[in-house]
Coordinates of C-alpha atoms and ligand atoms in Angstrom, one line a residue:
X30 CA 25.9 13.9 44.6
X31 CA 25.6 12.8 40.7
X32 CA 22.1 12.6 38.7
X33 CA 21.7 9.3 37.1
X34 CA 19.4 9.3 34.0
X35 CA 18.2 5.8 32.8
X36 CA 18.5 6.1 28.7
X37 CA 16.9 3.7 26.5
X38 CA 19.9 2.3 24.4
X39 CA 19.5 0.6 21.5
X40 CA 23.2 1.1 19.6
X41 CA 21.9 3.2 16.7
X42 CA 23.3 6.6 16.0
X43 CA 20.5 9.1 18.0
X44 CA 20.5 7.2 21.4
X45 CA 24.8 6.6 20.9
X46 CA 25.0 11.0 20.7
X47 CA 22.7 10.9 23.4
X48 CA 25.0 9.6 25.7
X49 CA 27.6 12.2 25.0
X50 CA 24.6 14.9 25.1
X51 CA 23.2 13.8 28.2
X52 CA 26.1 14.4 30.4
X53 CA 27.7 17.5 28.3
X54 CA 23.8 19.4 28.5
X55 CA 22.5 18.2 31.8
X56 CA 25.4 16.8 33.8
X57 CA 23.4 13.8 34.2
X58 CA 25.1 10.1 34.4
X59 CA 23.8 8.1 31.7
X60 CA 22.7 4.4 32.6
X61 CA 22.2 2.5 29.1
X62 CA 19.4 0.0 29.0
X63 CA 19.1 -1.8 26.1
X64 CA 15.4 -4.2 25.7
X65 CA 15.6 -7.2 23.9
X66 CA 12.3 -8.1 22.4
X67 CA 14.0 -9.7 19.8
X68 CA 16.0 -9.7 16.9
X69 CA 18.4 -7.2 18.6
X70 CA 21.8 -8.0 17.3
X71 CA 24.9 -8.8 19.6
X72 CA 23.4 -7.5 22.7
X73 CA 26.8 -7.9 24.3
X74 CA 28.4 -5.2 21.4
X75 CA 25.5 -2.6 22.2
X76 CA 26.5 -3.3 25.9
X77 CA 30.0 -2.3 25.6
X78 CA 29.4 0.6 23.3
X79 CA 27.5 2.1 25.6
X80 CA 30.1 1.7 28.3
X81 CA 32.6 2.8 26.0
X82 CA 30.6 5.9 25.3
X83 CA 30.7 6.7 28.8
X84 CA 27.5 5.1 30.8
X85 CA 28.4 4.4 33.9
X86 CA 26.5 1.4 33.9
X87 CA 24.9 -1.1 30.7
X88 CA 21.9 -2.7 31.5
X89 CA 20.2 -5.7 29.4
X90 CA 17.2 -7.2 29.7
X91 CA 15.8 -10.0 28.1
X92 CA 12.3 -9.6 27.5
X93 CA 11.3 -11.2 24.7
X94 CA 8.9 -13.6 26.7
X95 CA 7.2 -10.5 28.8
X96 CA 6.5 -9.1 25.4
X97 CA 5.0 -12.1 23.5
X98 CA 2.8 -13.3 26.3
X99 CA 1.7 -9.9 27.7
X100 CA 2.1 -7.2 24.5
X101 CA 2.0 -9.3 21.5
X102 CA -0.3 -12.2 21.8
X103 CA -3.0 -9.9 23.6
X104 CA -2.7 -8.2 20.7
X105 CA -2.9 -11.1 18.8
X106 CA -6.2 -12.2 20.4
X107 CA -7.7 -8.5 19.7
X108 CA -7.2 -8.7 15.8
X109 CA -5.8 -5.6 16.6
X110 CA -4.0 -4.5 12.7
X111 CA -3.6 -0.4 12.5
X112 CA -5.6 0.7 9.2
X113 CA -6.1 -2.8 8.0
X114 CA -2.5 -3.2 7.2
X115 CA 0.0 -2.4 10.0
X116 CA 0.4 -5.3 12.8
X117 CA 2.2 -2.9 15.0
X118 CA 5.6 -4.5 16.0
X119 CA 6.8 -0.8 17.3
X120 CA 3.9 0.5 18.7
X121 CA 3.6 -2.4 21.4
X122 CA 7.2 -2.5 22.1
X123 CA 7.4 1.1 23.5
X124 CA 4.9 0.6 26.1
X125 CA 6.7 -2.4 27.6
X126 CA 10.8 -0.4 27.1
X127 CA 8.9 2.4 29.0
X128 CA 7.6 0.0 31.8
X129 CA 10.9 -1.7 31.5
X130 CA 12.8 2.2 31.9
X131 CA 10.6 3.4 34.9
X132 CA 11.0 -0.1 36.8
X133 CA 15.1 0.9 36.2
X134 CA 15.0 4.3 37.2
X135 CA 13.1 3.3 40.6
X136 CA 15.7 0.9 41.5
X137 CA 18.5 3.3 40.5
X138 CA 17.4 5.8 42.3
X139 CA 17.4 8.4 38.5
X140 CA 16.1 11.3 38.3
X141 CA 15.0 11.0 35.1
X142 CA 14.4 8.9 32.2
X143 CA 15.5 9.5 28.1
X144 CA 14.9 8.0 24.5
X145 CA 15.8 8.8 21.6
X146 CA 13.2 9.6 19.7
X147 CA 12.4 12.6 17.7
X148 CA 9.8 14.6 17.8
X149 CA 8.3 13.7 14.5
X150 CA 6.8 10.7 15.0
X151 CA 4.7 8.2 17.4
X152 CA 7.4 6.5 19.3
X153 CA 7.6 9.9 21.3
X154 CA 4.1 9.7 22.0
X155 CA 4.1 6.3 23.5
X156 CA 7.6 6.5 25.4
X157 CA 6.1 9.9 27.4
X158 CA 2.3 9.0 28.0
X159 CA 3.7 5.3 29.3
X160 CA 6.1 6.5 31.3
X161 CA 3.8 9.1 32.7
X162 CA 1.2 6.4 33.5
X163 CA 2.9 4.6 35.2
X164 CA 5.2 7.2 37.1
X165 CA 3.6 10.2 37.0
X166 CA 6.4 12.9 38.4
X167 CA 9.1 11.0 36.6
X168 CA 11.0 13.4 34.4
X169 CA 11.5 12.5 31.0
X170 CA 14.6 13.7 28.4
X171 CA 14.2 13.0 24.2
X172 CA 17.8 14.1 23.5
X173 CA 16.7 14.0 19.7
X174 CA 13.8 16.3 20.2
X175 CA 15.1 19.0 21.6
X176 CA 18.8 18.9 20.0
X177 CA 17.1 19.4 16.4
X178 CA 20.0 18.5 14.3
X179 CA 19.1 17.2 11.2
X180 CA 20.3 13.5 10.1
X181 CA 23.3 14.9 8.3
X182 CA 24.2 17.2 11.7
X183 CA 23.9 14.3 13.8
X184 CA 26.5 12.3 12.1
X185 CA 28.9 15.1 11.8
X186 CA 28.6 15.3 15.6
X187 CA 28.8 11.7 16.3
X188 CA 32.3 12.1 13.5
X189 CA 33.7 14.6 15.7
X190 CA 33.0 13.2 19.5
X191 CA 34.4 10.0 17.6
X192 CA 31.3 7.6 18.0
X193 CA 30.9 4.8 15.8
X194 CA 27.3 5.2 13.9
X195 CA 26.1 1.9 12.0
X196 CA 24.4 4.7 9.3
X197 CA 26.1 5.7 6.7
X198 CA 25.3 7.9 3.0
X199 CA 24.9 4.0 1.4
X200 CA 22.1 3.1 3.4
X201 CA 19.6 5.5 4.4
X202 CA 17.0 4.0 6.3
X203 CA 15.8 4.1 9.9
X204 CA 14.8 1.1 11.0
X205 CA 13.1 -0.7 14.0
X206 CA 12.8 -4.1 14.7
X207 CA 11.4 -6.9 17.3
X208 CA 10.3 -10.2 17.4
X209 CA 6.4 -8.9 15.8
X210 CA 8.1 -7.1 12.6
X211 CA 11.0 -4.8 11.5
X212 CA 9.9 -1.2 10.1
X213 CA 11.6 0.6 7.5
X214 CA 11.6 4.5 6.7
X215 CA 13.8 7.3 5.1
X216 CA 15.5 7.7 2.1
X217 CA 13.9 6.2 -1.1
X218 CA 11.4 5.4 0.7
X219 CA 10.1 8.6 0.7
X220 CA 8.5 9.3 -2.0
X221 CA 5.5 6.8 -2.1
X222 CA 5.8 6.6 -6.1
X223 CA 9.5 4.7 -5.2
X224 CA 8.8 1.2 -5.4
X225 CA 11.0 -0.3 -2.0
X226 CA 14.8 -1.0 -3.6
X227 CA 16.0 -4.6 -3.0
X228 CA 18.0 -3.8 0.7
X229 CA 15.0 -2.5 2.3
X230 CA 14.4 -5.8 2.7
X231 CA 15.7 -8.4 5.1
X232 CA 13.2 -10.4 6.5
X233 CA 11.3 -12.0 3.1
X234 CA 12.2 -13.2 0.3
X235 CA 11.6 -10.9 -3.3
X236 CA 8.5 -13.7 -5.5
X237 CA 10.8 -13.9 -8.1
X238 CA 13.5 -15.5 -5.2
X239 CA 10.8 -17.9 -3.6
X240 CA 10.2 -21.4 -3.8
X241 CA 8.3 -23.1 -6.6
X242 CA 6.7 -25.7 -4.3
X243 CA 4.6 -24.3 -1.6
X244 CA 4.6 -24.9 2.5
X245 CA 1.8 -25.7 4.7
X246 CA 2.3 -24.7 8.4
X247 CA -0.5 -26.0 11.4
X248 CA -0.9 -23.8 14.2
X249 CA -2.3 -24.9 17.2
X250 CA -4.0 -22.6 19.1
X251 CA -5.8 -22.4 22.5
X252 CA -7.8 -20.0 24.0
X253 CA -6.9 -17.4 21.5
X254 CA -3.0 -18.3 21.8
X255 CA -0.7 -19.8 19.6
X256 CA 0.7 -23.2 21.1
X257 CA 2.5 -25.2 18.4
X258 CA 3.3 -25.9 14.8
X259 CA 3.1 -28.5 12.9
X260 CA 2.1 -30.5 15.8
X261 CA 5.1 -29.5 18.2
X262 CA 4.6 -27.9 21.1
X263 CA 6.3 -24.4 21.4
X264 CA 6.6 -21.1 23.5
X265 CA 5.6 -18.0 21.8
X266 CA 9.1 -16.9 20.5
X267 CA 10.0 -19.7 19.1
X268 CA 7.3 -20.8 17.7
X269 CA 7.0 -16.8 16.5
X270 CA 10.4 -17.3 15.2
X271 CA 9.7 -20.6 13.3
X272 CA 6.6 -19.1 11.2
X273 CA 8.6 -15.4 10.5
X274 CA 11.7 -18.3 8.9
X275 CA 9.0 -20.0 7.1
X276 CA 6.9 -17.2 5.8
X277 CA 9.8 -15.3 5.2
X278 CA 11.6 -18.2 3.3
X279 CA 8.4 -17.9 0.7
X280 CA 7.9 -14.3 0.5
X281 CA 5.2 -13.6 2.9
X282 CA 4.5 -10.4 5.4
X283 CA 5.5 -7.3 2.9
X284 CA 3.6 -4.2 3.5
X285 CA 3.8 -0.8 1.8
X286 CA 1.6 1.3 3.7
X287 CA 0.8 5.2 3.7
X288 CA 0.0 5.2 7.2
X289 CA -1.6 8.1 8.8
X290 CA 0.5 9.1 12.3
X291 CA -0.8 10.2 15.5
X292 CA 1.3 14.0 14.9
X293 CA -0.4 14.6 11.9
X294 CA 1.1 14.0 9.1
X295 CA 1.4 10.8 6.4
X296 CA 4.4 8.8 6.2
X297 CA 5.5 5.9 4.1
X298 CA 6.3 3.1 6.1
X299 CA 7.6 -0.6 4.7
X300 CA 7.4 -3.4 7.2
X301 CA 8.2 -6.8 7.4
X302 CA 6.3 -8.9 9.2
X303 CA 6.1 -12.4 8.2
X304 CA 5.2 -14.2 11.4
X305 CA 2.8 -11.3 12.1
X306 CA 0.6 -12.2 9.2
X307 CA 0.2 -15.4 9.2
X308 CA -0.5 -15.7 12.7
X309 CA -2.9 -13.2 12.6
X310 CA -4.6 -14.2 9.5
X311 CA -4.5 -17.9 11.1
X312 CA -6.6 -16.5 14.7
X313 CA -8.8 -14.6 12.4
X314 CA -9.8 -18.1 10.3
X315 CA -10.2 -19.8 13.7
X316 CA -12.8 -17.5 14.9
X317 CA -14.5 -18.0 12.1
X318 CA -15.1 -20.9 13.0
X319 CA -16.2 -20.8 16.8
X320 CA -17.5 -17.1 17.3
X321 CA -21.1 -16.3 16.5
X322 CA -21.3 -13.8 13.6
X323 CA -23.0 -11.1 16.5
X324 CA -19.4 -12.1 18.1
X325 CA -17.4 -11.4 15.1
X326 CA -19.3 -8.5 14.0
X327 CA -18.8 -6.9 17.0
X328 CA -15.4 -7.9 17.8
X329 CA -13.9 -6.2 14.1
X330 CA -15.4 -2.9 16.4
X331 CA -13.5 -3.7 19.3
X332 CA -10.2 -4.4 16.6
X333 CA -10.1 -1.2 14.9
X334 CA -10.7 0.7 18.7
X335 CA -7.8 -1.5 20.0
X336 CA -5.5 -1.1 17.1
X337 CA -5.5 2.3 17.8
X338 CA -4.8 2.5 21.2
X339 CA -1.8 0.9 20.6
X340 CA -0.6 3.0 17.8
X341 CA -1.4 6.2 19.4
X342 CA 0.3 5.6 22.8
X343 CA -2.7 4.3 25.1
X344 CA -1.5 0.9 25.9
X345 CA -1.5 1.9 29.7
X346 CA -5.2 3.7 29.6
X347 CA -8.5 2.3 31.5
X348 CA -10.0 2.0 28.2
X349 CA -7.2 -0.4 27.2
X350 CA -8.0 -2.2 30.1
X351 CA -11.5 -2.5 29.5
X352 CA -10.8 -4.3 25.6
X353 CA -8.9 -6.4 27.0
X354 CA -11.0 -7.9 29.7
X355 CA -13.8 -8.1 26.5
X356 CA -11.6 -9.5 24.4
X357 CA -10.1 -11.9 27.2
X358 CA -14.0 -13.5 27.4
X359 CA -14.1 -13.4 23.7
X360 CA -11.2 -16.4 23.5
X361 CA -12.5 -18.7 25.6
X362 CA -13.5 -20.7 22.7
X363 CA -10.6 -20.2 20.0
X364 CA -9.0 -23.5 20.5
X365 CA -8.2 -25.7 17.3
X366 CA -5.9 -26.1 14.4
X367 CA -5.5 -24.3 11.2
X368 CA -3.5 -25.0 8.0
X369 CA -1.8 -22.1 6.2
X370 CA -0.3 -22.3 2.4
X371 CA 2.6 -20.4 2.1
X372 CA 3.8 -19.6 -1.5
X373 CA 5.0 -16.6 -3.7
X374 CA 4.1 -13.8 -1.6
X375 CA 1.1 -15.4 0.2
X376 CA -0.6 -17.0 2.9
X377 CA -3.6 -18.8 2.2
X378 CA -5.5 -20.3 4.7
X379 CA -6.7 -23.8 4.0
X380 CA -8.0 -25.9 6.6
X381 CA -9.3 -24.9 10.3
X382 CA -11.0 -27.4 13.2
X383 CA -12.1 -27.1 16.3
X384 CA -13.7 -28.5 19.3
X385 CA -15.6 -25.9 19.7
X386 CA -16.4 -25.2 15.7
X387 CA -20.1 -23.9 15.3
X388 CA -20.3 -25.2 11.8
X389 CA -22.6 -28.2 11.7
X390 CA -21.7 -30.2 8.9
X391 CA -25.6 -31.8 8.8
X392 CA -27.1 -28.3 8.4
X393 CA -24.7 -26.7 5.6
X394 CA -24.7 -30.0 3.6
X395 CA -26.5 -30.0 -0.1
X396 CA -25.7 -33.7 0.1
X397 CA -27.7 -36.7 1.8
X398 CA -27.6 -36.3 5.6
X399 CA -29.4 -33.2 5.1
X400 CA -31.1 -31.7 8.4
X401 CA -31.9 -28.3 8.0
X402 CA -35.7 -27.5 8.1
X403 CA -36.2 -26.0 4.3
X404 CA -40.5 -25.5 5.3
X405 CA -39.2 -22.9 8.1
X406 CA -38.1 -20.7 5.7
X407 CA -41.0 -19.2 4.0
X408 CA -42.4 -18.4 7.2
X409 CA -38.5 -16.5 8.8
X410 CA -38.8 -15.0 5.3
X411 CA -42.3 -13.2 5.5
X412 CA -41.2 -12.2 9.0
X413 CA -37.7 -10.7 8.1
X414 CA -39.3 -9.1 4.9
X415 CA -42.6 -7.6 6.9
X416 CA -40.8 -4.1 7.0
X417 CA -39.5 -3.8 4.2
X418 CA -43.7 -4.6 2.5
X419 CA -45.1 -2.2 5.1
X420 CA -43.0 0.6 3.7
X421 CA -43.2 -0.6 0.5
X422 CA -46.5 -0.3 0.5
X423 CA -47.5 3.1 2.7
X424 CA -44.3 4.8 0.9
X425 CA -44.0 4.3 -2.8
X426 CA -39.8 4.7 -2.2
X427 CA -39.2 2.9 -5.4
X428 CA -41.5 4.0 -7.9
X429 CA -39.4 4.9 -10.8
X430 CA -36.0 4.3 -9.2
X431 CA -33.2 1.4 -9.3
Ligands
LIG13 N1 5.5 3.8 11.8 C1 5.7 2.8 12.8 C2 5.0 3.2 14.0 O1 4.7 4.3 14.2 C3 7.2 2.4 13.0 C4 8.0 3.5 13.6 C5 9.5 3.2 13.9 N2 10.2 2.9 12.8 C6 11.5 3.4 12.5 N3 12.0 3.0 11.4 N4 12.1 4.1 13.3 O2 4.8 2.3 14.9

């Protein structure tokens, strides 16, 4: 009887040798499975490669909806941005391509699943805990870790078992990319001193390329969820597609970050992420407007603890859970319209209404129409500053100091 193993294909040059490695070091039939989640190119190429490298069988799966409505716009809702800068396009893909692999490997009948990731970086982290949450006795194979060939060895090996690699000594990088962002490493990139050459880029336009005249964009949301642009209805990739074109057309979602990974070490990542941005920075201006500042205050908290669950793997954890039932509650009231800016490099918000605003035009008015209460204030004042007298007053703290 043959083992099957389901391997999570995506073209590129580690998970191409690791359909050759797979059978050659553990006998194992390979099924391919290749995820799209978006802005994976010629899904029907990466099919036949895979067959051509000798899977038995190419699987492809469009999941692009799943991941908006169930990875991406929770997210979304959360605020959820690792270290204030990285909207984490990769990190909430894995947990749904591992979902995606151990649902496979269940109807298959495998014995075992595989990526390729190496052992380096975070990807490996969130590929094994998912799969292990949700299928705990399921084996699972990184080809990549455990061959330890360096970049240069693996292409050799790919040369000589006569597999096409899309790498080559012209263009260094590794890169990742879905519908949320594209992520760019390696090579120049390296050093942190480098500023990003032209071709790291491929999603945004350079400033100096942009437009002179700006765009405004209007993004209807509800409940916490994008719902339209400009006035048109639209489901999440689109209308995910339609801002990235925009925002990307005037320069918008570039982010050099030294990011601090979940193994330890620092690395110097460059994403694109153009939709990302805006959207997020849009929701963000929108609870501004409806949440109480208890609400918002606490829900930055919630953010930062979110944000890096995702990154470091947790997706499927109680805790997870948990956030997302609080921040489920949180968007009951994050319905309205805001209006975005784009031009040379940025997104400026605007304009933002609501239904549900809590700004009261008659109490933050300096004009006529004025209703605010101005003879409650000396009286909240002496209250609010009581302590600060008391102590004042029993401890001398300021004598002679700033
Ligand atoms: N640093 C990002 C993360 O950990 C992206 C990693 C994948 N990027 C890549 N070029 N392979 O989520």
């Amino acid at each position: 009887m043959s083992h099957k193993v389901v391997l999570a294909y995506s073209g590129g040059l580690d998970t191409s040798v690791a359909i050759k490695w797979l059978k050659e070091k553990y006998s194992l039939d390979v099924i391919a499975f290749t995820a799209d989640i978006g802005n994976v190119p010629e899904l029907s190429a990466i099919r036949q490669k895979a067959l051509d490298l000798g899977a038995i069988k190419a699987v492809v799966i469009d999941a692009k909806e799943t991941f908006v409505d169930s990875y991406v716009f929770p997210a979304l809702q959360a605020d959820a941005i690792y270290e204030g800068q990285y909207p984490l396009a990769t990190a909430l893909g894995r947990p749904l391509i591992a979902k995606l692999l151990v649902e496979i490997a269940s109807k298959e009948g495998a014995v075992a699943v595989a990526h390729g990731c190496t052992g380096k970086g975070n990807d490996q982290v969130r590929m094994d805990v998912s799969v292990a949450a949700l299928a705990p006795n399921l084996k699972v194979i990184a080809p990549a870790r455990e061959w330890n060939m360096t970049r240069e060895q693996t292409i050799t090996y790919a040369q000589d078992q006569h597999i096409p690699i899309p790498i080559t000594k012209a263009s260094p990088y590794s890169i990742d990319e879905n519908l949320w962002g594209r992520s760019i490493e390696c090579g120049p990139l390296e050093d942190p001193w480098n500023e990003p050459p032209k071709d790291t880029f491929a999603w945004t336009r350079a400033v100096e390329d942009t437009p002179n005249e700006p765009s405004y964009l209007e993004i209807e949301f509800a409940g916490g969820v994008p719902t339209g642009l400009n006035g048109e209805p639209l489901a999440g990739p689109r209308l995910i597609q339609k801002t990235h074109e925009l925002a990307g057309k005037h320069g918008v979602g570039r982010i050099d970050h030294v990011e601090n990974r979940l193994v330890g070490i620092k690395s110097r990542e460059i994403y694109e992420a153009p939709a990302a941005i805006v959207l997020l920075k849009a929701h963000k201006a929108l609870e501004g407007l409806v949440l109480t500042k208890q609400q918002l205050r606490f829900k930055d908290k919630v953010a930062a603890e979110y944000a890096d669950l995702i990154y470091n793997g947790l997706w499927f954890s109680g805790l997870r859970q948990d956030l997302a039932a609080y921040v489920a509650s949180s968007q009951r009231y994050v319905t309205g319209t805001v209006r975005a800016k784009l031009f040379k490099g940025n997104c400026q918000i605007v304009g933002r209404k609501s239904p549900c605003s809590l700004y009261d035009y008659s109490l933050a008015t300096y004009d006529q129409g004025d209703v605010f209460d101005q003879t409650a204030a000396p009286g909240f004042i002496h209250l609010w500053g009581l302590p600060v007298k008391i102590q004042a007053r029993a401890q001398s703290l300021f004598r002679g100091q700033d």
